Coordinates of C-alpha atoms and ligand atoms in Angstrom, one line a residue:
M1 CA 15.8 64.7 91.9
A2 CA 18.5 67.0 93.1
T3 CA 17.8 68.9 96.4
N4 CA 17.1 72.2 94.7
E5 CA 14.9 70.5 92.2
Y6 CA 12.6 68.9 94.8
E7 CA 12.4 72.2 96.7
G8 CA 11.4 73.9 93.5
V9 CA 8.6 71.3 93.1
L10 CA 7.4 71.9 96.6
K11 CA 7.1 75.6 95.7
K12 CA 5.2 74.6 92.7
I13 CA 2.8 72.7 94.9
E14 CA 2.3 75.8 97.0
E15 CA 1.6 77.8 93.9
L16 CA -0.9 75.3 92.5
T17 CA -2.8 74.9 95.7
T18 CA -3.0 78.6 96.4
N19 CA -4.4 79.4 93.0
A20 CA -6.6 76.4 92.7
G21 CA -9.7 78.2 91.6
Q22 CA -8.1 80.3 88.9
I23 CA -6.1 77.3 87.6
Q24 CA -9.2 75.2 87.3
D25 CA -10.9 77.9 85.2
E26 CA -7.8 78.2 83.0
V27 CA -7.7 74.4 82.6
L28 CA -11.3 74.2 81.5
G29 CA -10.9 77.3 79.3
E30 CA -8.0 75.7 77.5
I31 CA -9.8 72.3 77.0
L32 CA -12.9 74.0 75.6
S33 CA -11.0 76.4 73.3
R34 CA -9.0 73.6 71.9
N35 CA -11.9 71.1 71.5
A36 CA -15.1 73.1 71.0
G37 CA -14.9 72.2 67.3
T38 CA -15.0 68.5 67.9
E39 CA -18.0 66.5 66.8
Y40 CA -18.8 65.6 70.4
L41 CA -18.7 69.1 71.9
R42 CA -20.2 70.8 68.9
G43 CA -23.4 68.9 69.6
F44 CA -23.7 70.6 73.0
L45 CA -21.8 73.9 72.8
H46 CA -22.3 74.8 69.1
G47 CA -18.7 76.1 69.0
Q48 CA -19.0 78.2 72.2
T49 CA -16.5 78.0 75.0
E50 CA -18.2 79.6 78.0
K51 CA -18.0 77.8 81.3
Q52 CA -21.7 78.4 82.1
L53 CA -22.8 76.9 78.8
F54 CA -20.5 73.9 79.4
K55 CA -22.1 73.4 82.8
K56 CA -25.6 73.8 81.5
N57 CA -25.4 71.8 78.2
V58 CA -22.7 69.1 78.4
P59 CA -24.1 65.9 79.9
I60 CA -22.5 63.9 82.8
V61 CA -21.4 60.6 81.3
T62 CA -20.0 57.2 82.0
Y63 CA -17.6 55.1 79.9
E64 CA -20.5 53.5 78.1
D65 CA -21.7 56.9 76.8
L66 CA -18.3 57.7 75.3
K67 CA -17.5 54.2 74.1
P68 CA -19.1 54.6 70.6
Y69 CA -16.9 57.6 70.0
I70 CA -13.8 55.9 71.3
D71 CA -14.6 52.8 69.3
R72 CA -14.9 54.9 66.1
I73 CA -11.4 56.3 66.7
A74 CA -10.0 52.9 67.5
N75 CA -11.5 51.7 64.2
G76 CA -9.8 54.4 62.1
E77 CA -11.9 57.5 62.1
T78 CA -10.0 60.7 62.9
S79 CA -9.6 61.4 66.6
D80 CA -11.1 64.9 66.2
I81 CA -14.5 63.4 66.8
L82 CA -13.6 63.8 70.4
L83 CA -10.5 65.8 70.8
A84 CA -8.3 68.2 68.7
E85 CA -4.9 67.0 69.8
P86 CA -3.7 63.9 68.0
I87 CA -3.8 60.6 69.9
T88 CA -0.4 59.0 70.4
A89 CA -1.7 55.8 72.0
S90 CA -4.6 54.5 74.1
G91 CA -4.8 53.7 77.8
T92 CA -6.6 50.6 79.0
S93 CA -7.9 49.6 82.4
G94 CA -9.5 46.6 83.9
G95 CA -10.0 43.0 82.7
Q96 CA -12.3 44.0 79.9
P97 CA -10.1 46.8 78.6
K98 CA -11.6 50.2 78.9
M99 CA -9.9 52.3 76.3
T100 CA -9.2 56.0 76.7
P101 CA -7.2 58.3 74.4
V102 CA -3.6 59.2 75.3
T103 CA -2.0 62.4 73.9
A104 CA 1.4 64.0 74.2
Q105 CA -0.1 66.3 76.9
V106 CA -1.2 63.2 79.0
T107 CA 2.4 61.9 78.9
K108 CA 3.7 65.3 79.9
N109 CA 1.2 65.4 82.8
C110 CA 2.4 62.0 84.0
E111 CA 6.0 63.1 84.2
L112 CA 5.1 66.2 86.1
F113 CA 2.9 64.2 88.4
R114 CA 5.7 61.8 89.3
R115 CA 7.8 64.8 90.5
L116 CA 4.9 66.3 92.3
Y117 CA 4.0 63.2 94.4
E118 CA 7.7 62.3 95.0
S119 CA 8.7 65.7 96.5
P120 CA 6.8 65.4 99.8
V121 CA 8.1 61.8 100.1
I122 CA 11.7 63.1 99.6
K123 CA 11.1 65.8 102.1
H124 CA 10.2 63.3 104.8
F125 CA 12.4 60.3 103.9
G126 CA 15.5 62.1 102.4
D127 CA 16.6 61.9 98.8
I128 CA 15.9 58.2 98.1
N129 CA 17.2 58.7 94.6
Q130 CA 20.7 59.4 95.8
A131 CA 20.6 57.0 98.8
G132 CA 20.0 53.7 96.8
K133 CA 17.5 51.8 94.8
R134 CA 13.8 51.0 94.8
M135 CA 12.7 47.3 94.9
E136 CA 9.4 48.0 93.1
L137 CA 7.3 45.2 91.7
M138 CA 6.2 46.3 88.2
F139 CA 4.4 44.4 85.5
A140 CA 3.7 45.5 81.9
R141 CA 0.9 44.0 79.9
P142 CA 1.3 43.3 76.2
E143 CA 0.1 46.1 74.0
I144 CA -3.1 45.7 71.9
E145 CA -3.2 47.2 68.5
T146 CA -6.5 48.8 67.5
P147 CA -7.8 48.2 64.0
S148 CA -6.6 51.7 63.1
G149 CA -3.1 50.8 64.2
L150 CA -3.1 52.7 67.5
K151 CA -1.2 51.1 70.3
A152 CA -3.3 50.5 73.4
A153 CA -1.7 49.7 76.7
S154 CA -2.4 49.9 80.4
V155 CA -1.4 53.2 81.9
S156 CA 1.3 51.5 84.0
T157 CA 2.7 49.9 80.8
S158 CA 2.8 53.2 79.0
I159 CA 4.8 54.6 82.0
Y160 CA 7.3 51.7 81.8
N161 CA 7.6 52.3 78.1
E162 CA 8.6 56.0 78.4
S163 CA 12.1 56.7 77.4
N164 CA 12.7 58.8 80.5
F165 CA 11.6 55.9 82.7
R166 CA 13.9 53.4 80.8
T167 CA 16.8 55.8 81.3
I168 CA 16.5 56.2 85.0
L169 CA 15.5 52.5 85.7
P170 CA 19.0 50.9 86.0
K171 CA 20.1 53.6 88.4
L172 CA 17.0 53.9 90.6
Y173 CA 15.3 50.5 90.5
T174 CA 16.5 46.9 91.2
S175 CA 14.3 45.4 88.4
P176 CA 15.7 45.3 84.9
I177 CA 13.3 46.3 82.1
E178 CA 13.1 42.7 80.7
T179 CA 11.6 41.4 84.0
I180 CA 8.9 44.1 83.9
F181 CA 8.0 43.3 80.3
C182 CA 8.2 39.5 80.8
P183 CA 5.0 38.0 79.2
D184 CA 4.7 35.5 82.1
P185 CA 4.0 37.5 85.3
N186 CA 5.2 34.6 87.5
Q187 CA 8.6 34.5 85.8
G188 CA 8.8 38.3 86.0
L189 CA 8.0 38.2 89.7
Y190 CA 10.5 35.5 90.5
C191 CA 13.2 37.5 88.7
Q192 CA 12.2 40.8 90.3
L193 CA 12.5 39.3 93.7
L194 CA 15.8 37.7 92.8
F195 CA 17.2 41.0 91.6
G196 CA 15.8 42.7 94.7
L197 CA 17.5 40.2 97.0
I198 CA 20.8 40.3 95.2
Q199 CA 20.9 44.0 95.6
R200 CA 19.3 44.0 99.1
D201 CA 22.0 46.2 100.7
E202 CA 21.2 49.0 98.3
V203 CA 17.4 48.9 98.6
V204 CA 16.0 52.0 100.2
T205 CA 12.3 51.4 99.4
V206 CA 10.1 48.4 98.7
G207 CA 6.8 48.7 96.9
S208 CA 4.4 48.5 94.0
L209 CA 1.5 50.5 92.6
F210 CA -1.0 48.8 94.9
A211 CA -0.7 47.0 98.3
S212 CA -2.1 43.8 96.9
T213 CA 0.9 43.4 94.6
V214 CA 3.4 43.8 97.4
L215 CA 1.6 41.1 99.3
R216 CA 1.5 38.9 96.3
G217 CA 5.3 39.3 96.2
V218 CA 5.7 38.3 99.9
K219 CA 3.5 35.2 99.4
F220 CA 5.4 34.3 96.3
L221 CA 8.6 34.6 98.3
E222 CA 7.2 32.3 101.0
N223 CA 6.8 29.6 98.4
H224 CA 10.1 30.2 96.5
W225 CA 12.7 31.5 99.0
Q226 CA 14.6 28.2 99.0
E227 CA 14.8 28.2 95.3
L228 CA 15.8 31.8 95.2
C229 CA 18.6 31.2 97.8
Y230 CA 19.8 28.3 95.7
D231 CA 20.0 30.5 92.6
I232 CA 21.9 33.2 94.6
K233 CA 24.3 30.6 96.1
T234 CA 25.1 29.0 92.7
G235 CA 24.8 32.2 90.5
R236 CA 22.5 30.3 88.1
L237 CA 18.9 31.0 87.3
S238 CA 16.3 28.3 87.8
N239 CA 15.5 26.3 84.6
W240 CA 11.8 27.1 84.7
I241 CA 12.6 30.8 83.9
T242 CA 12.6 30.3 80.1
D243 CA 12.0 34.0 79.1
L244 CA 15.1 34.9 77.2
G245 CA 15.0 38.6 78.3
C246 CA 15.0 37.6 81.9
R247 CA 17.8 35.0 81.4
N248 CA 19.9 37.6 79.6
A249 CA 19.4 40.2 82.3
A250 CA 20.3 37.7 85.0
S251 CA 23.4 36.5 83.2
L252 CA 24.8 40.0 83.3
V253 CA 24.7 40.3 87.1
M254 CA 24.5 36.8 88.7
K255 CA 27.5 35.3 90.2
P256 CA 27.8 32.7 93.0
N257 CA 27.2 34.4 96.4
P258 CA 26.9 31.7 99.1
E259 CA 27.3 34.2 102.0
Q260 CA 24.4 36.3 100.8
A261 CA 22.3 33.2 100.2
D262 CA 23.0 31.9 103.7
L263 CA 22.0 35.3 105.2
I264 CA 18.7 35.3 103.3
E265 CA 18.1 31.6 104.1
N266 CA 18.5 32.3 107.9
I267 CA 16.1 35.2 107.7
C268 CA 13.5 33.2 105.8
N269 CA 13.9 30.0 107.7
C270 CA 12.4 31.4 110.9
K271 CA 8.9 30.3 112.2
S272 CA 7.3 33.7 112.1
W273 CA 7.6 36.0 109.1
E274 CA 6.7 39.0 111.2
G275 CA 8.9 42.0 110.0
I276 CA 10.3 39.9 107.1
I277 CA 10.5 42.9 104.7
R278 CA 12.5 44.9 107.2
K279 CA 14.8 42.0 107.8
L280 CA 15.4 41.2 104.1
W281 CA 15.9 44.9 103.1
P282 CA 17.3 46.5 106.2
K283 CA 17.9 49.9 104.7
A284 CA 14.4 50.3 103.4
R285 CA 12.9 53.5 104.7
Y286 CA 9.3 52.8 103.8
I287 CA 6.9 50.6 101.8
G288 CA 5.4 52.6 98.9
C289 CA 2.0 51.5 97.6
V290 CA -1.6 52.6 97.6
C291 CA -3.1 51.4 100.8
T292 CA -6.4 53.3 100.7
G293 CA -9.8 52.4 99.1
V294 CA -10.1 48.6 98.4
M295 CA -6.5 48.2 99.5
R296 CA -7.3 49.1 103.1
Q297 CA -8.0 45.4 103.7
Y298 CA -4.3 44.6 103.2
I299 CA -2.9 47.1 105.8
A300 CA -2.9 44.7 108.8
E301 CA -1.1 42.0 106.9
L302 CA 1.4 44.4 105.3
E303 CA 2.1 45.9 108.7
F304 CA 2.8 42.4 110.0
Y305 CA 5.4 41.8 107.3
C306 CA 7.0 45.2 107.6
R307 CA 6.8 45.8 111.3
G308 CA 7.3 49.5 111.9
L309 CA 8.2 50.6 108.4
P310 CA 5.8 53.3 107.3
L311 CA 3.3 52.5 104.6
V312 CA 3.2 55.4 102.1
S313 CA 0.3 55.9 99.8
A314 CA 1.8 58.7 97.7
F315 CA -1.0 59.5 95.2
Y316 CA -4.5 59.0 93.9
A317 CA -4.9 58.6 90.2
C318 CA -6.8 56.6 87.6
S319 CA -6.4 55.7 84.0
E320 CA -8.7 58.5 83.1
A321 CA -7.1 61.3 85.1
I322 CA -4.4 62.2 87.5
C323 CA -6.1 63.6 90.7
G324 CA -4.1 64.1 93.9
I325 CA -1.0 63.7 96.0
N326 CA -0.4 62.9 99.7
L327 CA 1.4 65.8 101.3
E328 CA 1.8 63.9 104.6
P329 CA 3.5 60.6 103.6
L330 CA 4.1 59.7 107.3
C331 CA 0.4 59.7 108.2
K332 CA -1.3 56.4 109.1
P333 CA -2.9 54.7 106.0
C334 CA -6.4 55.1 107.5
D335 CA -5.9 58.9 107.8
V336 CA -4.4 59.5 104.3
S337 CA -5.9 62.4 102.4
Y338 CA -5.0 63.4 98.8
T339 CA -4.6 67.1 97.9
F340 CA -6.1 67.6 94.5
L341 CA -3.9 69.1 91.8
P342 CA -5.9 71.8 89.9
N343 CA -3.6 71.7 86.8
M344 CA -4.2 68.0 86.0
A345 CA -7.9 68.1 84.9
Y346 CA -11.1 70.0 85.5
F347 CA -12.7 68.5 88.5
E348 CA -16.4 68.6 89.4
F349 CA -18.3 66.8 92.2
I350 CA -21.7 65.3 92.6
P351 CA -22.8 65.5 96.3
V352 CA -23.5 62.0 97.6
E353 CA -26.1 61.3 100.4
N354 CA -25.6 58.7 103.1
E355 CA -27.5 55.6 101.9
H356 CA -28.5 54.2 105.2
D357 CA -30.0 57.1 107.3
E358 CA -32.4 54.8 109.0
S359 CA -34.6 54.8 105.9
I360 CA -34.5 53.6 102.4
E361 CA -33.8 56.6 100.3
M362 CA -34.9 57.3 96.8
K363 CA -31.7 58.1 94.9
R364 CA -31.6 61.4 93.2
N365 CA -30.9 61.7 89.5
D366 CA -27.6 63.2 88.5
E367 CA -29.5 65.5 86.2
D368 CA -31.2 67.1 89.1
T369 CA -28.0 67.7 91.0
E370 CA -25.9 70.8 90.7
L371 CA -22.2 69.8 90.3
V372 CA -19.8 71.5 92.7
D373 CA -16.5 73.0 91.6
L374 CA -13.2 71.9 93.1
V375 CA -12.7 74.9 95.4
N376 CA -16.4 75.0 96.5
V377 CA -16.6 71.5 98.0
K378 CA -17.5 71.4 101.8
A379 CA -15.5 69.8 104.5
G380 CA -17.1 66.5 105.8
Q381 CA -19.3 66.1 102.7
C382 CA -19.0 63.1 100.3
Y383 CA -18.9 63.5 96.6
E384 CA -18.7 61.5 93.4
L385 CA -15.8 62.6 91.2
V386 CA -16.4 63.9 87.7
V387 CA -13.5 64.8 85.4
T388 CA -13.0 66.8 82.2
T389 CA -9.6 66.1 80.7
C390 CA -7.3 67.2 77.9
A391 CA -7.7 63.7 76.4
G392 CA -11.4 63.8 75.3
L393 CA -13.3 63.0 78.5
Y394 CA -15.9 65.6 79.2
R395 CA -17.9 65.5 82.5
Y396 CA -16.9 61.8 83.0
K397 CA -17.9 60.0 86.1
V398 CA -14.8 58.1 87.4
G399 CA -16.9 56.0 89.7
D400 CA -15.1 56.9 93.0
V401 CA -16.7 58.5 96.1
L402 CA -14.5 60.8 98.1
M403 CA -14.9 62.7 101.3
V404 CA -13.5 66.2 101.9
S405 CA -11.2 66.1 104.9
G406 CA -9.9 69.6 104.7
F407 CA -8.0 72.1 102.6
Y408 CA -4.4 72.8 101.8
N409 CA -4.3 76.5 100.8
N410 CA -7.3 76.6 98.5
A411 CA -7.1 73.1 97.2
P412 CA -9.4 70.5 98.9
Q413 CA -8.0 67.3 100.4
F414 CA -10.0 64.1 100.0
Q415 CA -10.1 60.8 101.7
F416 CA -11.0 57.9 99.4
V417 CA -14.4 56.4 100.5
E418 CA -15.4 53.8 98.0
R419 CA -16.1 52.8 94.4
K420 CA -19.5 54.1 93.6
N421 CA -21.3 50.9 92.8
V422 CA -23.4 49.0 95.3
I423 CA -21.8 45.6 95.6
L424 CA -24.3 43.5 97.4
S425 CA -28.1 43.7 97.2
V426 CA -30.7 41.0 97.8
D427 CA -33.8 43.2 97.8
Q428 CA -34.0 47.0 98.2
E429 CA -31.0 47.2 100.6
K430 CA -27.8 48.4 99.2
T431 CA -24.5 47.4 100.7
S432 CA -21.5 49.3 99.5
E433 CA -17.8 48.4 99.6
T434 CA -17.4 50.6 102.8
D435 CA -20.4 48.9 104.6
L436 CA -18.9 45.6 103.9
S437 CA -15.4 46.6 104.9
K438 CA -16.7 48.0 108.2
A439 CA -18.5 44.8 109.0
V440 CA -15.5 42.7 108.1
T441 CA -13.2 44.8 110.3
E442 CA -15.5 44.3 113.3
A443 CA -15.7 40.6 112.7
K444 CA -12.1 39.9 112.0
A445 CA -11.1 41.4 115.3
L446 CA -12.4 38.2 116.9
L447 CA -9.8 36.3 114.9
D448 CA -6.9 38.7 115.7
L449 CA -7.4 37.8 119.4
L450 CA -6.7 34.2 118.6
G451 CA -3.6 34.8 116.5
F452 CA -5.2 34.5 113.1
I453 CA -5.1 37.1 110.3
L454 CA -7.8 37.5 107.7
T455 CA -5.6 38.0 104.7
E456 CA -8.2 38.3 101.9
Y457 CA -11.9 38.5 101.5
T458 CA -14.5 39.0 98.8
S459 CA -18.3 38.5 98.6
Y460 CA -21.3 37.6 96.5
V461 CA -25.0 37.1 96.8
D462 CA -26.0 33.5 96.7
T463 CA -29.2 33.4 94.6
S464 CA -29.6 29.6 94.8
S465 CA -31.0 29.7 98.3
A466 CA -34.4 31.0 99.2
P467 CA -34.4 33.6 100.5
R468 CA -31.0 34.7 99.1
H469 CA -28.1 35.5 101.4
Y470 CA -24.7 37.2 101.5
V471 CA -21.7 35.0 101.2
L472 CA -18.2 36.1 102.3
F473 CA -15.1 34.2 101.1
W474 CA -12.4 34.5 103.7
E475 CA -8.7 33.4 103.5
I476 CA -7.2 33.1 106.9
K477 CA -3.7 32.6 108.1
G478 CA -2.1 31.9 111.5
K479 CA 0.4 34.5 112.8
E480 CA 2.9 32.0 114.0
G481 CA 2.4 29.4 111.3
N482 CA -0.6 27.9 113.2
H483 CA -3.0 26.3 110.8
C484 CA -6.6 27.1 109.8
K485 CA -7.6 23.6 110.8
E486 CA -7.1 24.7 114.4
L487 CA -9.7 27.4 113.9
D488 CA -12.6 26.9 116.3
P489 CA -15.9 26.6 114.3
K490 CA -17.6 28.5 117.2
I491 CA -15.4 31.6 116.5
M492 CA -16.3 31.5 112.8
V493 CA -20.0 31.3 113.6
E494 CA -19.5 34.3 115.9
C495 CA -17.8 36.1 113.1
C496 CA -20.9 35.6 110.9
S497 CA -23.0 37.0 113.7
K498 CA -20.7 40.0 114.3
M499 CA -20.8 40.8 110.5
E500 CA -24.6 40.9 110.5
E501 CA -24.7 43.0 113.6
S502 CA -22.2 45.4 112.0
L503 CA -24.1 45.8 108.7
H504 CA -26.4 48.7 108.1
Y505 CA -30.0 49.3 109.4
T506 CA -31.7 48.2 106.2
Y507 CA -29.9 44.9 106.0
K508 CA -30.9 44.1 109.6
I509 CA -34.6 45.0 109.0
Y510 CA -34.7 42.7 105.9
R511 CA -32.9 40.0 107.8
K512 CA -35.5 40.2 110.6
R513 CA -38.3 40.0 108.1
N514 CA -36.6 36.9 106.5
I515 CA -36.2 38.7 103.2
I516 CA -32.5 37.9 103.5
A517 CA -31.3 34.6 104.9
A518 CA -28.4 34.1 107.3
L519 CA -25.0 35.4 106.3
E520 CA -22.5 32.8 105.4
I521 CA -18.7 32.8 105.6
R522 CA -16.8 30.3 103.4
V523 CA -13.2 29.8 104.5
V524 CA -11.0 29.0 101.5
K525 CA -7.6 27.4 101.6
Q526 CA -4.3 29.3 101.4
G527 CA -3.5 30.6 98.0
S528 CA -7.1 30.7 96.7
F529 CA -7.0 34.5 96.2
E530 CA -3.7 34.1 94.4
A531 CA -5.5 31.7 92.1
L532 CA -8.2 34.3 91.6
M533 CA -5.6 37.0 90.8
D534 CA -3.9 34.6 88.3
Y535 CA -7.3 34.1 86.6
F536 CA -7.9 37.8 86.2
V537 CA -4.4 38.4 85.0
S538 CA -4.9 35.6 82.4
K539 CA -8.0 37.4 81.2
G540 CA -6.0 40.6 80.5
T541 CA -5.8 42.5 83.8
S542 CA -2.4 44.1 84.5
L543 CA -0.8 42.6 87.6
S544 CA 0.5 46.1 88.4
Q545 CA -3.0 47.6 88.4
Y546 CA -4.9 44.5 89.7
K547 CA -7.6 45.3 92.3
K548 CA -9.4 42.2 93.6
P549 CA -13.1 42.6 93.1
S550 CA -15.0 43.3 96.3
C551 CA -17.8 41.3 94.9
I552 CA -17.6 38.3 92.6
K553 CA -19.7 38.6 89.4
S554 CA -18.2 36.0 87.1
E555 CA -19.2 32.3 87.2
E556 CA -15.6 31.2 86.5
A557 CA -14.2 33.4 89.3
L558 CA -16.8 31.9 91.7
K559 CA -15.9 28.4 90.7
I560 CA -12.2 29.1 91.5
L561 CA -13.1 30.1 95.1
D562 CA -15.9 27.6 95.6
S563 CA -13.6 24.7 94.6
R564 CA -11.2 25.7 97.4
V565 CA -13.7 26.0 100.3
I566 CA -12.6 24.2 103.5
G567 CA -15.3 25.3 105.9
K568 CA -18.8 26.9 105.7
Y569 CA -20.3 28.8 108.6
F570 CA -23.7 30.6 109.0
S571 CA -24.9 33.3 111.3
P572 CA -26.9 31.4 114.0
K573 CA -29.3 34.2 115.0
L574 CA -31.0 37.3 113.9
P575 CA -29.0 40.5 114.3
L576 CA -30.0 42.9 117.1
Ligands
LIG601 P1 -7.1 52.0 87.1 O1 -7.7 53.0 86.2 O2 -7.2 50.6 86.7 O3 -5.6 52.4 87.4 O4 -7.8 52.2 88.5 C1 -8.1 53.4 89.0 C2 -8.9 53.2 90.2 O5 -8.1 52.7 91.3 C3 -9.5 54.5 90.8 O6 -10.6 55.0 90.1 C4 -9.7 54.2 92.2 O7 -10.9 53.5 92.4 C5 -8.6 53.2 92.5 N1 -7.4 54.0 93.1 C6 -6.4 54.6 92.5 N2 -5.6 55.3 93.4 C7 -6.2 55.1 94.6 C8 -5.9 55.5 95.9 N3 -4.8 56.3 96.2 N4 -6.7 55.2 96.9 C9 -7.8 54.4 96.7 N5 -8.1 54.0 95.5 C10 -7.4 54.3 94.4

């Protein structure tokens, strides 16, 4: 983006946020006037397009409610069951692909969105596009063809497929397109790291869509740096990279470079990998990846590897809708707020009550709750996000809970709180992702003091014991290469206790009444969570969009972790 272009985009952000209310009404008006004649909306609006009628008659839905319509389109019925604009493709998300329609308008919005979220970043870090290249780890998934011949791909894959992206890729990124589309993610990752290292003097940012993928890259590098250095030294790609696209791309740029290989070898050969990203890519100005929500848990480890480089979470978006951008890219990951863009979708909000106000609350029905418009949300209040989009989603619950942290002009700014679903429950207590994350944060502080980092965790309810109990899987690593075997069991038992004490009121009451048994931490060996990621990727999840589950639901995934357990610890006493 040229300087005057990004300044123009910053002005556009001012305009959008100042006129947020009016733009929201226009967006809804346009969606309704285009789509009021579709089978879906006709059933509720009888051809009318008034906002009040929309709010009164159109139900709040989840993916399951819309799935029959989407399946009919995928199976060959015309898309005007759901939307008037023709569908150009279909987006997918998650291991079990959730398909959503993609239209020309969606693609246009994505392009505009990229410029909108990059402008504040350029304002703070200078014009990275002119300064050098991005070492961004990107992974496309193979497209699926629906019975009606529509192409369905993950949103990230669709972005990598755009002709505009393919044009700018060689100039702005270190990864050739063949490495992004390599069917084997490990070969793709190896080559992307190789290309990033070969061009290390040009790299001005390092990143990926989500923090977990950046860490995956660092861990992969820990296991492969000698081999990568050998390839750089000899100018020849390792034999196990059999993908022809990757091999061709490499043959175009690789030549023996022993000096560069020696430099990299010296950096990687040191005992501690603290600040390794900074050392390997000395001109990098920041690490770009989403570090909020479930990615929060990776911040400490990423900070260790990038020592002092800012972590920038530039945007908040999902496969179903584009939502907001971070106007303060320099702010600490834990304080990041996303300013909603009123032109991207029509946004509504369901107020969410605090679950653990010293009593077990009856949950209210969505039908009884009045939805709040974007400009009418209240600072400090939590809401569940509902979107209406130009691509056939009407009053669709995304499943995310957000808290209003303030306003920029008239557009609200939100902090990401959690995915909506309760992740652990033995009886009537409900433990959310945030509850768990808070308790883990308290407990892992005990490890930090002893030079260990909790690198990954997940959870499940063990139903084989009576009473049932919460199980946490922890992968732990020593800061200076010290080994988990040196972990004092007493500390782990204390961590169990600390977790229980830090969980919510209802949990503690049930625990004291022996409705829930003692919390257990199972320490798993290094690489277990990588094996888990490999499993989900093999089942169809895009590595670019992978988010480790906060709670394990599948038997197979459980087996992967359980087979790697090296220590089991239980809380020794009831929580206070
Ligand atoms: P997907 O549709 O697979 O790309 O996943 C979208 C989901 O990722 C969202 O609904 C959020 O739960 C999560 N997500 C996306 N962006 C962010 C962000 N900036 N902060 C926290 N969570 C995010």
